[in-house]
Coordinates of C-alpha atoms and ligand atoms in Angstrom, one line a residue:
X1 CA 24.8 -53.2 -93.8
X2 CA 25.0 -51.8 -90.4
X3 CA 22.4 -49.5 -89.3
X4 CA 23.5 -45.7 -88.7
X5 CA 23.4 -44.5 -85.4
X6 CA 20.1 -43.4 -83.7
X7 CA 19.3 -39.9 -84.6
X8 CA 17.7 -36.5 -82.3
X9 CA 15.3 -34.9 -83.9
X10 CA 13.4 -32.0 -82.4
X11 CA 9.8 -30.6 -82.1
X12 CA 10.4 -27.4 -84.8
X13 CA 10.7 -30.2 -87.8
X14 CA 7.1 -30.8 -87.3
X15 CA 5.8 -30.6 -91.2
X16 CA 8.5 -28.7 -92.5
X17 CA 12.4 -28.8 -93.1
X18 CA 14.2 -32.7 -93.3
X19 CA 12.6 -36.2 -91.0
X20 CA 15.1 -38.5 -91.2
X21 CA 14.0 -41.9 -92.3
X22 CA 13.4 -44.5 -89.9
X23 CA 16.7 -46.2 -90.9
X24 CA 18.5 -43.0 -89.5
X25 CA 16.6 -42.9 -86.2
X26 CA 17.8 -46.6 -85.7
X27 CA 20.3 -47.7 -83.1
X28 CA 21.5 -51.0 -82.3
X29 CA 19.3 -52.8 -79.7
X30 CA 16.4 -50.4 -79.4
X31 CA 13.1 -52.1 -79.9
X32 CA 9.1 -50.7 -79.9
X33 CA 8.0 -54.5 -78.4
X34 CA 9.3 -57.0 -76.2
X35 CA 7.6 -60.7 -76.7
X36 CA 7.5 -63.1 -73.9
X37 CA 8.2 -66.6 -74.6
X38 CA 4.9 -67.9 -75.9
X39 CA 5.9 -71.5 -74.9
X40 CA 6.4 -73.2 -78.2
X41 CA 10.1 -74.7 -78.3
X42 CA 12.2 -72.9 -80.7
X43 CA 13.6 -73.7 -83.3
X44 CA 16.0 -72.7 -85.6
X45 CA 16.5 -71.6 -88.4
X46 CA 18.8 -74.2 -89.6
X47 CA 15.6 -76.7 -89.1
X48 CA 13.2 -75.2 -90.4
X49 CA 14.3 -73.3 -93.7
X50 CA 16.5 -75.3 -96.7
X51 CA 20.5 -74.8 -96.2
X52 CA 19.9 -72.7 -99.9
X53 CA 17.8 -70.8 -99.4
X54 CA 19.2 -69.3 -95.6
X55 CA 20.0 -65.5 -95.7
X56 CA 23.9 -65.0 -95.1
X57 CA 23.2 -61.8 -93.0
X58 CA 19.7 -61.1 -91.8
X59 CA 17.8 -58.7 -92.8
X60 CA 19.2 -54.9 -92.2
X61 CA 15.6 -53.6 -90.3
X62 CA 15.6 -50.4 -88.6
X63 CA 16.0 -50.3 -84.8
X64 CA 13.6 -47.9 -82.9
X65 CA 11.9 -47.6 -79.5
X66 CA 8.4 -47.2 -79.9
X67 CA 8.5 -43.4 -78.3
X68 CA 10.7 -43.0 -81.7
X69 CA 9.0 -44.9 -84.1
X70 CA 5.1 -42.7 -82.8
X71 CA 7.3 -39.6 -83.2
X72 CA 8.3 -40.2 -86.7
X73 CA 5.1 -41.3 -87.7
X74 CA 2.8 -38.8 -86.6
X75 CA 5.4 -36.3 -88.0
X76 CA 5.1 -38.1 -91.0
X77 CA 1.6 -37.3 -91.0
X78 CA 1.6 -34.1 -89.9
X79 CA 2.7 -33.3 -93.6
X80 CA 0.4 -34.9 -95.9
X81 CA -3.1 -33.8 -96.9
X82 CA -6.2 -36.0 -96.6
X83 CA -9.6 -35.9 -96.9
X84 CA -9.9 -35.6 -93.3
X85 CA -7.9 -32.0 -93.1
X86 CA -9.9 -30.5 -96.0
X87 CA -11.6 -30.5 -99.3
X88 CA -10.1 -32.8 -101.9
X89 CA -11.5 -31.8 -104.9
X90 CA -9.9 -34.8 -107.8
X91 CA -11.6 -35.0 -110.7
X92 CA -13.2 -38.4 -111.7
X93 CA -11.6 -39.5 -108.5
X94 CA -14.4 -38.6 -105.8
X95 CA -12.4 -37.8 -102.6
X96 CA -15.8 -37.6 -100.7
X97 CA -15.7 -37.2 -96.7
X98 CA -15.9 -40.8 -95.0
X99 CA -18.6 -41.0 -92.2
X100 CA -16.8 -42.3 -89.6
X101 CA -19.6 -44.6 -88.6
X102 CA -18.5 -46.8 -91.7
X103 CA -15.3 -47.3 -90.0
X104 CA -17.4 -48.3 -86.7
X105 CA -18.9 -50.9 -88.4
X106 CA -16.4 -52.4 -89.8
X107 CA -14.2 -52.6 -87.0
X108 CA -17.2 -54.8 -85.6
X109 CA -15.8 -58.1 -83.7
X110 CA -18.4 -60.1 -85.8
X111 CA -17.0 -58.6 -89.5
X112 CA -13.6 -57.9 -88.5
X113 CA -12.4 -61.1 -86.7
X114 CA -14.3 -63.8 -89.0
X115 CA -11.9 -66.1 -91.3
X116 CA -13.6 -65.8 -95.0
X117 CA -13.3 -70.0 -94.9
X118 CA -16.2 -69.8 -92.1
X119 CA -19.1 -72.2 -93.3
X120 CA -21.9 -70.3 -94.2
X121 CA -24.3 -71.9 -91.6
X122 CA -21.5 -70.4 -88.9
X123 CA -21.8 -66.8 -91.3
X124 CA -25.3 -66.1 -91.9
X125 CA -24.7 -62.5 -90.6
X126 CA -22.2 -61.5 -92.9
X127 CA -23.7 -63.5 -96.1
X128 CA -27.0 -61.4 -95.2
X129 CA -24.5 -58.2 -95.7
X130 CA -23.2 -59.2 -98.9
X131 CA -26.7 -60.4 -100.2
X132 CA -28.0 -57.0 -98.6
X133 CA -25.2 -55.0 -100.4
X134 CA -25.2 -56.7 -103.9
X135 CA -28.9 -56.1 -103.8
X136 CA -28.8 -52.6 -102.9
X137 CA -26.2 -52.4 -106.0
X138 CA -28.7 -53.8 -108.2
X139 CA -31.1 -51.7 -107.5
X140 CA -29.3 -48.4 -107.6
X141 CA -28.2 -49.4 -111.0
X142 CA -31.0 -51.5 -112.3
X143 CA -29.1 -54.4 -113.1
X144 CA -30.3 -58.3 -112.0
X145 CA -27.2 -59.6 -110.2
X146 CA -23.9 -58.5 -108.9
X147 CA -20.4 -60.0 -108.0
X148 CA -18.7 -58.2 -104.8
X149 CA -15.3 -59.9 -105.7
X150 CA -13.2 -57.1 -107.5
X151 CA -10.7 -55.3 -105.3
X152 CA -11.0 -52.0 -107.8
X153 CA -12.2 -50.6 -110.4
X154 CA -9.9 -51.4 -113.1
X155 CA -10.3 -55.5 -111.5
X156 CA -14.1 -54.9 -111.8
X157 CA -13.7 -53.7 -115.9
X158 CA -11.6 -56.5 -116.6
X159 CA -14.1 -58.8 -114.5
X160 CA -17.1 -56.9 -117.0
X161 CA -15.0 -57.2 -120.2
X162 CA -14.6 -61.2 -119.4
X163 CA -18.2 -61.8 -118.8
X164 CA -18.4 -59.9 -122.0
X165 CA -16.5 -62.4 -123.7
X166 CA -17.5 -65.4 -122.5
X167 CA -21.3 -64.4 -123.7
X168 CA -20.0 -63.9 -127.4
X169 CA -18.1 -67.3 -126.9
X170 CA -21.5 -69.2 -125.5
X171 CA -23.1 -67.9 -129.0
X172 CA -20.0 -68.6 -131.1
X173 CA -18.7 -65.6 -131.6
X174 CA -15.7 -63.9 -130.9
X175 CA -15.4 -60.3 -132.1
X176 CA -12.2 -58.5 -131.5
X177 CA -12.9 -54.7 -130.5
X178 CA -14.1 -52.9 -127.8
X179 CA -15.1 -48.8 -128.3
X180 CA -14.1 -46.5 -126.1
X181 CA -14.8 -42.4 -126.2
X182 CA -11.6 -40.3 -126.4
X183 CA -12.6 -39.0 -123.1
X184 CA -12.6 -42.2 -121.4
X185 CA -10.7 -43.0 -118.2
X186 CA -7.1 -44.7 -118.9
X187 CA -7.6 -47.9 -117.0
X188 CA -10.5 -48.4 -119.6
X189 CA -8.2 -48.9 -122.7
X190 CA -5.9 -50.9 -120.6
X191 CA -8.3 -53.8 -119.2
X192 CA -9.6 -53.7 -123.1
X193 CA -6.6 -54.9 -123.7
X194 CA -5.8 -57.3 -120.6
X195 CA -9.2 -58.7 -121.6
X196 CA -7.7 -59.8 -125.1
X197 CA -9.9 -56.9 -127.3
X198 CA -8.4 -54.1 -129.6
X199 CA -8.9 -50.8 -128.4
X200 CA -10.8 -48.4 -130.9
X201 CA -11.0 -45.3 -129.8
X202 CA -14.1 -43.4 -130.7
X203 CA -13.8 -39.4 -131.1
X204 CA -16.1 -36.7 -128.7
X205 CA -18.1 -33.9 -130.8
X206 CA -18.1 -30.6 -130.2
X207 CA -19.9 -30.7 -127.3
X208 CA -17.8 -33.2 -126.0
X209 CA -20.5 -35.9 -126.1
X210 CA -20.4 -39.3 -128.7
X211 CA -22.7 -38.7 -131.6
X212 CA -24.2 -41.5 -133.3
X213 CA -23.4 -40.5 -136.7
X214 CA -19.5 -40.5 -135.6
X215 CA -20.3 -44.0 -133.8
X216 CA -21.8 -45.7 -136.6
X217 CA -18.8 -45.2 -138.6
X218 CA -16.9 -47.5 -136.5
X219 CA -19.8 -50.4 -135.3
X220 CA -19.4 -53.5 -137.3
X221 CA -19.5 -57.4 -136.9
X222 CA -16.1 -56.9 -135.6
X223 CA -17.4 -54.8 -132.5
X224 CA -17.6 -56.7 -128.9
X225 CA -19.3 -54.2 -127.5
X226 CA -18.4 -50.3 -126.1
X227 CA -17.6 -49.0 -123.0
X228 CA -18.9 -45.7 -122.0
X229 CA -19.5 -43.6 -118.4
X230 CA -22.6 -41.4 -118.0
X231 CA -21.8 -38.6 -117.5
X232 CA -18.7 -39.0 -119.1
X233 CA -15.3 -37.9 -118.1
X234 CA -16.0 -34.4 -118.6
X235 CA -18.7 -34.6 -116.2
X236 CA -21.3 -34.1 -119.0
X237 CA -24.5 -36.3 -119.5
X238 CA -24.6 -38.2 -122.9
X239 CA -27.8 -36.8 -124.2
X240 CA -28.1 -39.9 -126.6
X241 CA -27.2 -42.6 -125.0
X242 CA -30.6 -44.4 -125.6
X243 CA -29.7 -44.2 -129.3
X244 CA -25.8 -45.1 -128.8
X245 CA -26.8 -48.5 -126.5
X246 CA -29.5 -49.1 -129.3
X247 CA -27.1 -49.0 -132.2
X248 CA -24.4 -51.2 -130.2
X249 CA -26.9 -53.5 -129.3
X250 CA -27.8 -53.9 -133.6
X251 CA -24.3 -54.5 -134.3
X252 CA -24.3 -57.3 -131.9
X253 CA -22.1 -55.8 -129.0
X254 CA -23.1 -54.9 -125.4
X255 CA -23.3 -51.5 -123.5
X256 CA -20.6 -51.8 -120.7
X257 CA -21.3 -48.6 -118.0
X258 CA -18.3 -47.4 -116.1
X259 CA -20.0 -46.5 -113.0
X260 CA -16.5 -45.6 -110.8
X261 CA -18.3 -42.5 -110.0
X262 CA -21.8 -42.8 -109.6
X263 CA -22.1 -39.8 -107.4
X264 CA -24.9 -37.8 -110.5
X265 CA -27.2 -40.1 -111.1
X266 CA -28.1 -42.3 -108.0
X267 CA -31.9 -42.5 -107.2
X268 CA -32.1 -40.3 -110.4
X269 CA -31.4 -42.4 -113.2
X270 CA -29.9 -45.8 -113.5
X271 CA -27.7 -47.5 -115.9
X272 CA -30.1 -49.8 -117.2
X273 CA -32.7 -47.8 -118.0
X274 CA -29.8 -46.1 -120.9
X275 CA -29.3 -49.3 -122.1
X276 CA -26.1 -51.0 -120.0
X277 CA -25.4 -54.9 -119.7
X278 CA -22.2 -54.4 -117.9
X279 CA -21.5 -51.9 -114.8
X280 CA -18.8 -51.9 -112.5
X281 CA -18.9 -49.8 -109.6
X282 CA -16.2 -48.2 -107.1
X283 CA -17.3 -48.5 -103.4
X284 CA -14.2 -46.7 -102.8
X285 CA -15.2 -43.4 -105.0
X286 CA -19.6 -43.1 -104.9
X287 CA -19.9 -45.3 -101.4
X288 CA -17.5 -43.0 -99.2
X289 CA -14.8 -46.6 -98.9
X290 CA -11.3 -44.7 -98.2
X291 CA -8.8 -44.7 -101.3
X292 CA -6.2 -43.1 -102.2
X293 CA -3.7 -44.4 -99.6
X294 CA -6.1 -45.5 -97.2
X295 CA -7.6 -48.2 -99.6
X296 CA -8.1 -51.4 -100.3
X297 CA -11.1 -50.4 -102.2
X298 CA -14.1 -52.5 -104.2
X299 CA -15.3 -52.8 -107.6
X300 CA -18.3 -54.8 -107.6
X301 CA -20.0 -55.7 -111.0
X302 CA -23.1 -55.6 -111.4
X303 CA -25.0 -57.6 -114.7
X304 CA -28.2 -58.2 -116.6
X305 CA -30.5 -61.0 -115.6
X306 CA -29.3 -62.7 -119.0
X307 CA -25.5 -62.4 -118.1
X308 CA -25.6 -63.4 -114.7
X309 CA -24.7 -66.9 -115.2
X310 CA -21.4 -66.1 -116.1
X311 CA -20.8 -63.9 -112.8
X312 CA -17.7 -64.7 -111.0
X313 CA -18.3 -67.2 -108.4
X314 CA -19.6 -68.0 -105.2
X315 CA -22.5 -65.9 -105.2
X316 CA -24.4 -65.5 -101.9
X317 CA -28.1 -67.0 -102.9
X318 CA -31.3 -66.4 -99.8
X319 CA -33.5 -69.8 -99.9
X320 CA -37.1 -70.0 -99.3
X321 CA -36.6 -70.3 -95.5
X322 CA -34.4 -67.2 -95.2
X323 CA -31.2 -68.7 -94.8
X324 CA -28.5 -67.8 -96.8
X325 CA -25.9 -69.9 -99.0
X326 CA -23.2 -70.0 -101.6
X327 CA -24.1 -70.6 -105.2
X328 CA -21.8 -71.2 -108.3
X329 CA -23.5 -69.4 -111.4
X330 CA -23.5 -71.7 -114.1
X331 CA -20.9 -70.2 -116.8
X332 CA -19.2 -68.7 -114.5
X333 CA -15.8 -66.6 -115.3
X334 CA -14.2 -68.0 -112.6
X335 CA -13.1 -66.4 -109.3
X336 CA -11.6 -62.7 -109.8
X337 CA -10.4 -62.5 -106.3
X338 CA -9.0 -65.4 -103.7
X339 CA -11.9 -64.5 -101.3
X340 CA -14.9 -62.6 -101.4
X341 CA -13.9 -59.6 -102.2
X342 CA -12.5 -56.6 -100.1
X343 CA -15.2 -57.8 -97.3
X344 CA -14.3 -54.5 -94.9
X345 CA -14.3 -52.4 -97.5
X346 CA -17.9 -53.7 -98.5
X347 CA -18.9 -53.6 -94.6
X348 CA -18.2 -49.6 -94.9
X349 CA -20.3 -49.2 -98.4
X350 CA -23.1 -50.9 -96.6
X351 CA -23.3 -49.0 -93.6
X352 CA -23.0 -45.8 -95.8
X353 CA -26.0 -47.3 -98.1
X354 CA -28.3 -47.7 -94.9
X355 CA -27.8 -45.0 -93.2
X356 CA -28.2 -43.0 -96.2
X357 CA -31.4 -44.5 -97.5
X358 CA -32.6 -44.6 -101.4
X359 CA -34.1 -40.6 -100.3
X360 CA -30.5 -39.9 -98.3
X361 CA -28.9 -41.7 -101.8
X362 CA -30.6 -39.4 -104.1
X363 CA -29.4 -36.3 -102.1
X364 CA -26.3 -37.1 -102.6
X365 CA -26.4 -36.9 -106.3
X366 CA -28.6 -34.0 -105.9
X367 CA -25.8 -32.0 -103.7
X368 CA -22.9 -33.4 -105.8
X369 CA -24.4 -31.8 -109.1
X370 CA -25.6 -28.6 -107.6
X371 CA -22.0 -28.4 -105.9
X372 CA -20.3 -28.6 -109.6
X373 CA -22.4 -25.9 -111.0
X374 CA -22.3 -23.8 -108.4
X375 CA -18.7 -24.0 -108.7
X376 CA -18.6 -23.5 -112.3
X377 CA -20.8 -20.7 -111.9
X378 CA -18.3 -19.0 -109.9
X379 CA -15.4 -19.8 -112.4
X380 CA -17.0 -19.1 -115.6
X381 CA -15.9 -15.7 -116.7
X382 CA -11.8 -16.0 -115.0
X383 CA -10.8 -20.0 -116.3
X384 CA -12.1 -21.0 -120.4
X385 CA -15.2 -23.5 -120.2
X386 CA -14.5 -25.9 -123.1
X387 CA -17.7 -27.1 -123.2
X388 CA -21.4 -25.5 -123.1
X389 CA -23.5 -28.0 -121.1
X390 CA -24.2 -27.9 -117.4
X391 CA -21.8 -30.5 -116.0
X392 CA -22.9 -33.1 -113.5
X393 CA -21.3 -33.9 -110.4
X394 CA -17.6 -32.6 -112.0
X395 CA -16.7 -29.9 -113.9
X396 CA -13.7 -29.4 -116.1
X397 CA -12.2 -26.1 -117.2
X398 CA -9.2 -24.4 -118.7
X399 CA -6.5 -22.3 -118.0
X400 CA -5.6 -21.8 -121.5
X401 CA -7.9 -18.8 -123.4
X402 CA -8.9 -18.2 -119.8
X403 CA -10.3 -14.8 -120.0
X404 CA -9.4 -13.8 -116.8
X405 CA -5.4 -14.5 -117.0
X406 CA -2.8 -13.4 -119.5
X407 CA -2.5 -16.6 -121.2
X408 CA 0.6 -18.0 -119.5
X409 CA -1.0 -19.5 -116.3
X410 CA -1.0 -23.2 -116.2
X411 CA -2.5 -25.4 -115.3
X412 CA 0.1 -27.1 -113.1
X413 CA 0.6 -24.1 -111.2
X414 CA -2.6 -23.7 -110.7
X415 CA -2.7 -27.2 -108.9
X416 CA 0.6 -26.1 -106.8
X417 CA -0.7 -22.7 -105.9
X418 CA -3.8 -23.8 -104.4
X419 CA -1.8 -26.1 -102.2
X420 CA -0.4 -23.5 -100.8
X421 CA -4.1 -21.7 -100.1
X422 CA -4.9 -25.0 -97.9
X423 CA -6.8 -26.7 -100.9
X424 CA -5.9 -30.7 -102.8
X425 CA -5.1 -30.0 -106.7
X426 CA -8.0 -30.8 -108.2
X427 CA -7.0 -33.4 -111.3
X428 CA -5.2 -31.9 -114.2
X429 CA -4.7 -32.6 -117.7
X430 CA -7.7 -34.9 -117.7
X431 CA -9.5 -35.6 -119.8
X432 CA -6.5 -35.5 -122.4
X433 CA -9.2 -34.2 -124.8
X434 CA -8.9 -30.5 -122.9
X435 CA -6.0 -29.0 -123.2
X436 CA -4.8 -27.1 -119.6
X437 CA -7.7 -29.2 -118.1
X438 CA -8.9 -28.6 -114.2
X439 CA -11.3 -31.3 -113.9
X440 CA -12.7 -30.7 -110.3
X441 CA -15.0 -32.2 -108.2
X442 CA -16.4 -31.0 -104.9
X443 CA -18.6 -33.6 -103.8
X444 CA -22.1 -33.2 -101.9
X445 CA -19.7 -33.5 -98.7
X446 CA -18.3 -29.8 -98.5
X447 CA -19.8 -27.2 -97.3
X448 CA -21.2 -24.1 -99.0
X449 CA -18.6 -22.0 -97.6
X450 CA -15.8 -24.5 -98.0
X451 CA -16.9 -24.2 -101.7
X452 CA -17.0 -20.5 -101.6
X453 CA -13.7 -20.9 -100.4
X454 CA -12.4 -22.8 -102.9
X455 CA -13.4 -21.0 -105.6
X456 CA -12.0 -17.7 -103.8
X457 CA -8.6 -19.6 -104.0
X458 CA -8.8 -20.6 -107.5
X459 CA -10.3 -17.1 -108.5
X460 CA -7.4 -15.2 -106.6
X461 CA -5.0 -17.5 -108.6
X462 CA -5.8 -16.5 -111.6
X463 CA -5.6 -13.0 -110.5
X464 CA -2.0 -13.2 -109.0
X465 CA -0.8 -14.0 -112.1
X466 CA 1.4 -17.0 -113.9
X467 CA 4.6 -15.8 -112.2
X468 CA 3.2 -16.2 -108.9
X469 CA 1.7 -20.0 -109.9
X470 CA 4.8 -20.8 -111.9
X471 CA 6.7 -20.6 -108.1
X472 CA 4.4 -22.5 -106.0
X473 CA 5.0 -24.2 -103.6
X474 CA 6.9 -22.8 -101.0
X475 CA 5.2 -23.0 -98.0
X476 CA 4.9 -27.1 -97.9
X477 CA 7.0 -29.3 -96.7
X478 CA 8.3 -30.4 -100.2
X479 CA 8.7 -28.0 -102.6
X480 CA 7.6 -28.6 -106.6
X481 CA 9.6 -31.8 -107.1
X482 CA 9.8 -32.8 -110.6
X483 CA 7.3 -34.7 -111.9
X484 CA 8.7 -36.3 -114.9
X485 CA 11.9 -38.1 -113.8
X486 CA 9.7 -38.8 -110.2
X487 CA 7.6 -40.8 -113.2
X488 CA 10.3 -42.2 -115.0
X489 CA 13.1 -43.1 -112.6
X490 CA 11.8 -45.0 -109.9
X491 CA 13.7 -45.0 -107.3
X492 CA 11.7 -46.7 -104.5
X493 CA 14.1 -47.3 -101.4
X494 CA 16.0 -44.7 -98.8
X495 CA 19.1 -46.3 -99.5
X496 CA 18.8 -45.8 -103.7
X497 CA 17.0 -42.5 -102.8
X498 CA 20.5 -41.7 -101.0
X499 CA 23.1 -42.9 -103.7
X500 CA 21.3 -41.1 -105.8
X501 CA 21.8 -37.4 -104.6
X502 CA 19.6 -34.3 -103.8
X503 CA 16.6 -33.7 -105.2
X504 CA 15.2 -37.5 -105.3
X505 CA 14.1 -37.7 -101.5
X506 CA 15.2 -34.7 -100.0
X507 CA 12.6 -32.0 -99.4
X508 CA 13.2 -28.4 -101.3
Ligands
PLP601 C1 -11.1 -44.3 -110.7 C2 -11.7 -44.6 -112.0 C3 -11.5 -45.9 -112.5 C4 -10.5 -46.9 -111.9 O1 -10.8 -47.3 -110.6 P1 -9.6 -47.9 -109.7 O2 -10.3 -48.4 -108.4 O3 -8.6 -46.8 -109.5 O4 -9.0 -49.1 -110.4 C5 -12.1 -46.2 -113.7 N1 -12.9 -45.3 -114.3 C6 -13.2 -44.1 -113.8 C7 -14.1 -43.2 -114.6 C8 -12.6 -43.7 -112.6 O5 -12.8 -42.5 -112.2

């Protein structure tokens, strides 16, 4: 394949209309570096790579001079939407602003530059951080020790589900089911099921909260143990969870906490205190790590004293003289990552955790939950509230039965719309238990008048009407694309994207 021939493009294309890809721009011979000879003979290919295994052709990469190449970049990102531009309200998903003095930190010579293999005697500093941080974790959630390991939050359920089995195994047992609230997150049932267990899927009441009574119904010999969030995924606080962890706990199974978004309760309540064993935890949602794009993120774990042996391995352990060290728990799991974790991502999480403070940590939760209902307060009235409780840091509502529209707006327009009003969607059509759901989430981050402003947006939505919604957007640089074949015909590459035909990668 010979690459097509380099490409003008012109100042007016910023964010809108057609960017080539950088497979267009290319012409023969252009380059963004030059390398000098470093001094090592070369060799070539012939001598270093079997005869078998040699490329007939090499590889077809794009040609561009770096002027080209920073063009088409910052283009690029001229027409995306990040937490940086504006408020990024997702659900569940906690978009929070990132204090750039994270970043700062871990761009430090001394974290960023270190080779994980280091001996610890040559490392102390950054063993310190990681004993520092998987203390602070502890202590926020109530739990005895944690593992920084997981790279996410769905690594750090299955990482909590296996410690979970391995303690039935080192009694004996081996029960087969994990419970799970019909408003649970999706990777939930999905690492129940990586981790070997059935999924049984436990049904909210009308208040969209797990009753006991319901709960009993399904706890038997047979039950591992249950995973829950608190407040759940509908942003609501589980009034009885001390009962729920109590009667999980008789039937022999253990409490697991999904603690992705720990942005209600910190310095407020903590996990242990309901009841949990298990909590994972995403840096990269309460502790302001980028994600979404700007990742990788963390999902540390954090258990009781009594499960602690069976933490992933190494641990970093302080002996009596301050040092620190590596320790192997003694049942351990087994390593859930090749190194220690996501360590830059753990640098940032630390840096927000000390500067913050437990008094700076507990505003935070403070500011998230009076964000929500301030929110909702403005909502309630225009979009259906499904549920009668005060939510937490989140707060979902409806477009369907909304009493201020005519019953045809969606919620999927909604989302589109308030692109076009300088807003992220919030999340929509989660939890799958509301039907039409908005879940949104403002974080303690925003402003009171970005709020306001928000809930202008989402108030002069519903008053435009669903034939308005229904043609949003128009004003972006891709137009509504369609969701469903995006979601079921990958197509992945320009040149697939090409054979393919309109409507795949070019804009609208
Ligand atoms: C985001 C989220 C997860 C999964 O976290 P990842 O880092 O995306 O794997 C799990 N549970 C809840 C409630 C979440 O919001």
């Amino acid at each position: 394949m010979t690459a097509p021939g380099g490409r003008a493009v012109s100042a007016p294309l910023l964010g809108h209309g057609e960017e080539p890809t950088v497979f267009e721009l290319s012409a023969p011979g252009r380059r963004a570096a030059s390398f000098r000879t470093t001094g090592v003979p070369e060799w070539s290919a012939e001598e270093l790579i079997p005869a078998d295994e040699l490329r007939s052709e090499p590889p077809a990469l794009a040609e561009v001079s770096e002027r080209d190449l920073v063009a088409h970049m910052t283009r690029l990102s001229h027409r995306q939407y990040s937490v940086d531009l504006g408020a990024y309200p997702l659900g569940s998903c906690t978009m929070k602003y990132n204090p750039k003095v994270c970043d700062e930190a871990a761009a430090l010579e001394g974290f960023a530059n270190v080779h994980p293999a280091t001996p610890a005697s040559h490392a102390q500093g950054w063993l310190e951080l990681l004993w520092g941080l998987a203390h602070a974790l502890c202590e926020v959630t109530g739990m005895g020790r944690a593992t920084l390991q997981p790279p996410a939050g769905a690594a750090g359920e299955l990482t909590g589900l296996l410690i979970m089995r391995a303690w039935h195994q080192a009694q004996g047992r081996s029960p087969g089911k994990v419970l799970i609230p019909d408003s649970a997150h999706g990777t939930n049932p999905a690492s129940v099921s990586l981790a070997g267990y059935q999924t049984v899927s436990v049904e909210s009441d009308e208040r969209g909260l797990v009753s006991p009574d319901v709960l009993r119904k399904y706890l038997d010999g047979d039950v591992a143990g249950m995973m829950l969030t608190n407040p759940n995924t509908l942003g609501l606080f589980e009034e009885r969870i001390v009962e729920v962890g109590r009667l999980v706990h008789d039937a022999g199974g253990l409490l697991y906490y999904d603690g992705a978004n720990l942005n209600a309760i910190m310095g407020i309540t903590k996990p242990a205190v309901m009841g949990f064993d298990i909590v994972h935890l995403n840096l990269h949602k309460t502790f302001a790590v980028p994600h979404g794009g700007g990742g990788p993120g963390a999902g540390p774990v954090a258990v009781t004293t009594e499960l602690s042996e069976f933490l992933p391995g190494p641990l970093v352990a302080r002996a009596d003289d301050g040092t620190f060290y590596w320790e192997q728990p003694a049942r351990s799991i087994g390593r859930t990552h090749g190194w220690h974790g996501n360590a830059l991502a753990l640098v940032r999480a630390w840096a927000y955790i000390l500067s913050n403070g437990s008094e700076g940590l507990r505003q935070v939760s403070e500011a998230a939950v009076l964000n929500a209902n301030w929110l909702l307060s403005r909502l309630r009235g225009t979009y259906a509230v499904p549920y009668g409780s005060p939510p937490m840091h989140e707060t979902v509502v409806s477009t369907k039965d909304a009493p201020g529209t005519n019953g045809q707006l969606r919620a999927l327009d909604v989302a589109k719309r308030l692109l076009e009003k300088g807003f992220h969607a919030p999340t929509v059509y989660f939890p799958l238990v509301v039907a039409e759901a908005l879940m949104i989430e403002p974080t303690e981050t925003e402003s009171p008048e970005t709020i306001a402003a928000l809930a202008d947006a989402l108030l002069e939505i519903a008053r435009e009407g669903a034939e308005v919604a229904a043609l949003a957007p128009t004003t972006t640089p891709v137009g509504r694309v369609d969701e469903a074949r995006a979601a079921r015909r990958l197509v992945l590459t320009w040149d697939a994207a090409r054979a393919e035909g309109p409507g795949v990668s070019a804009p609208a």
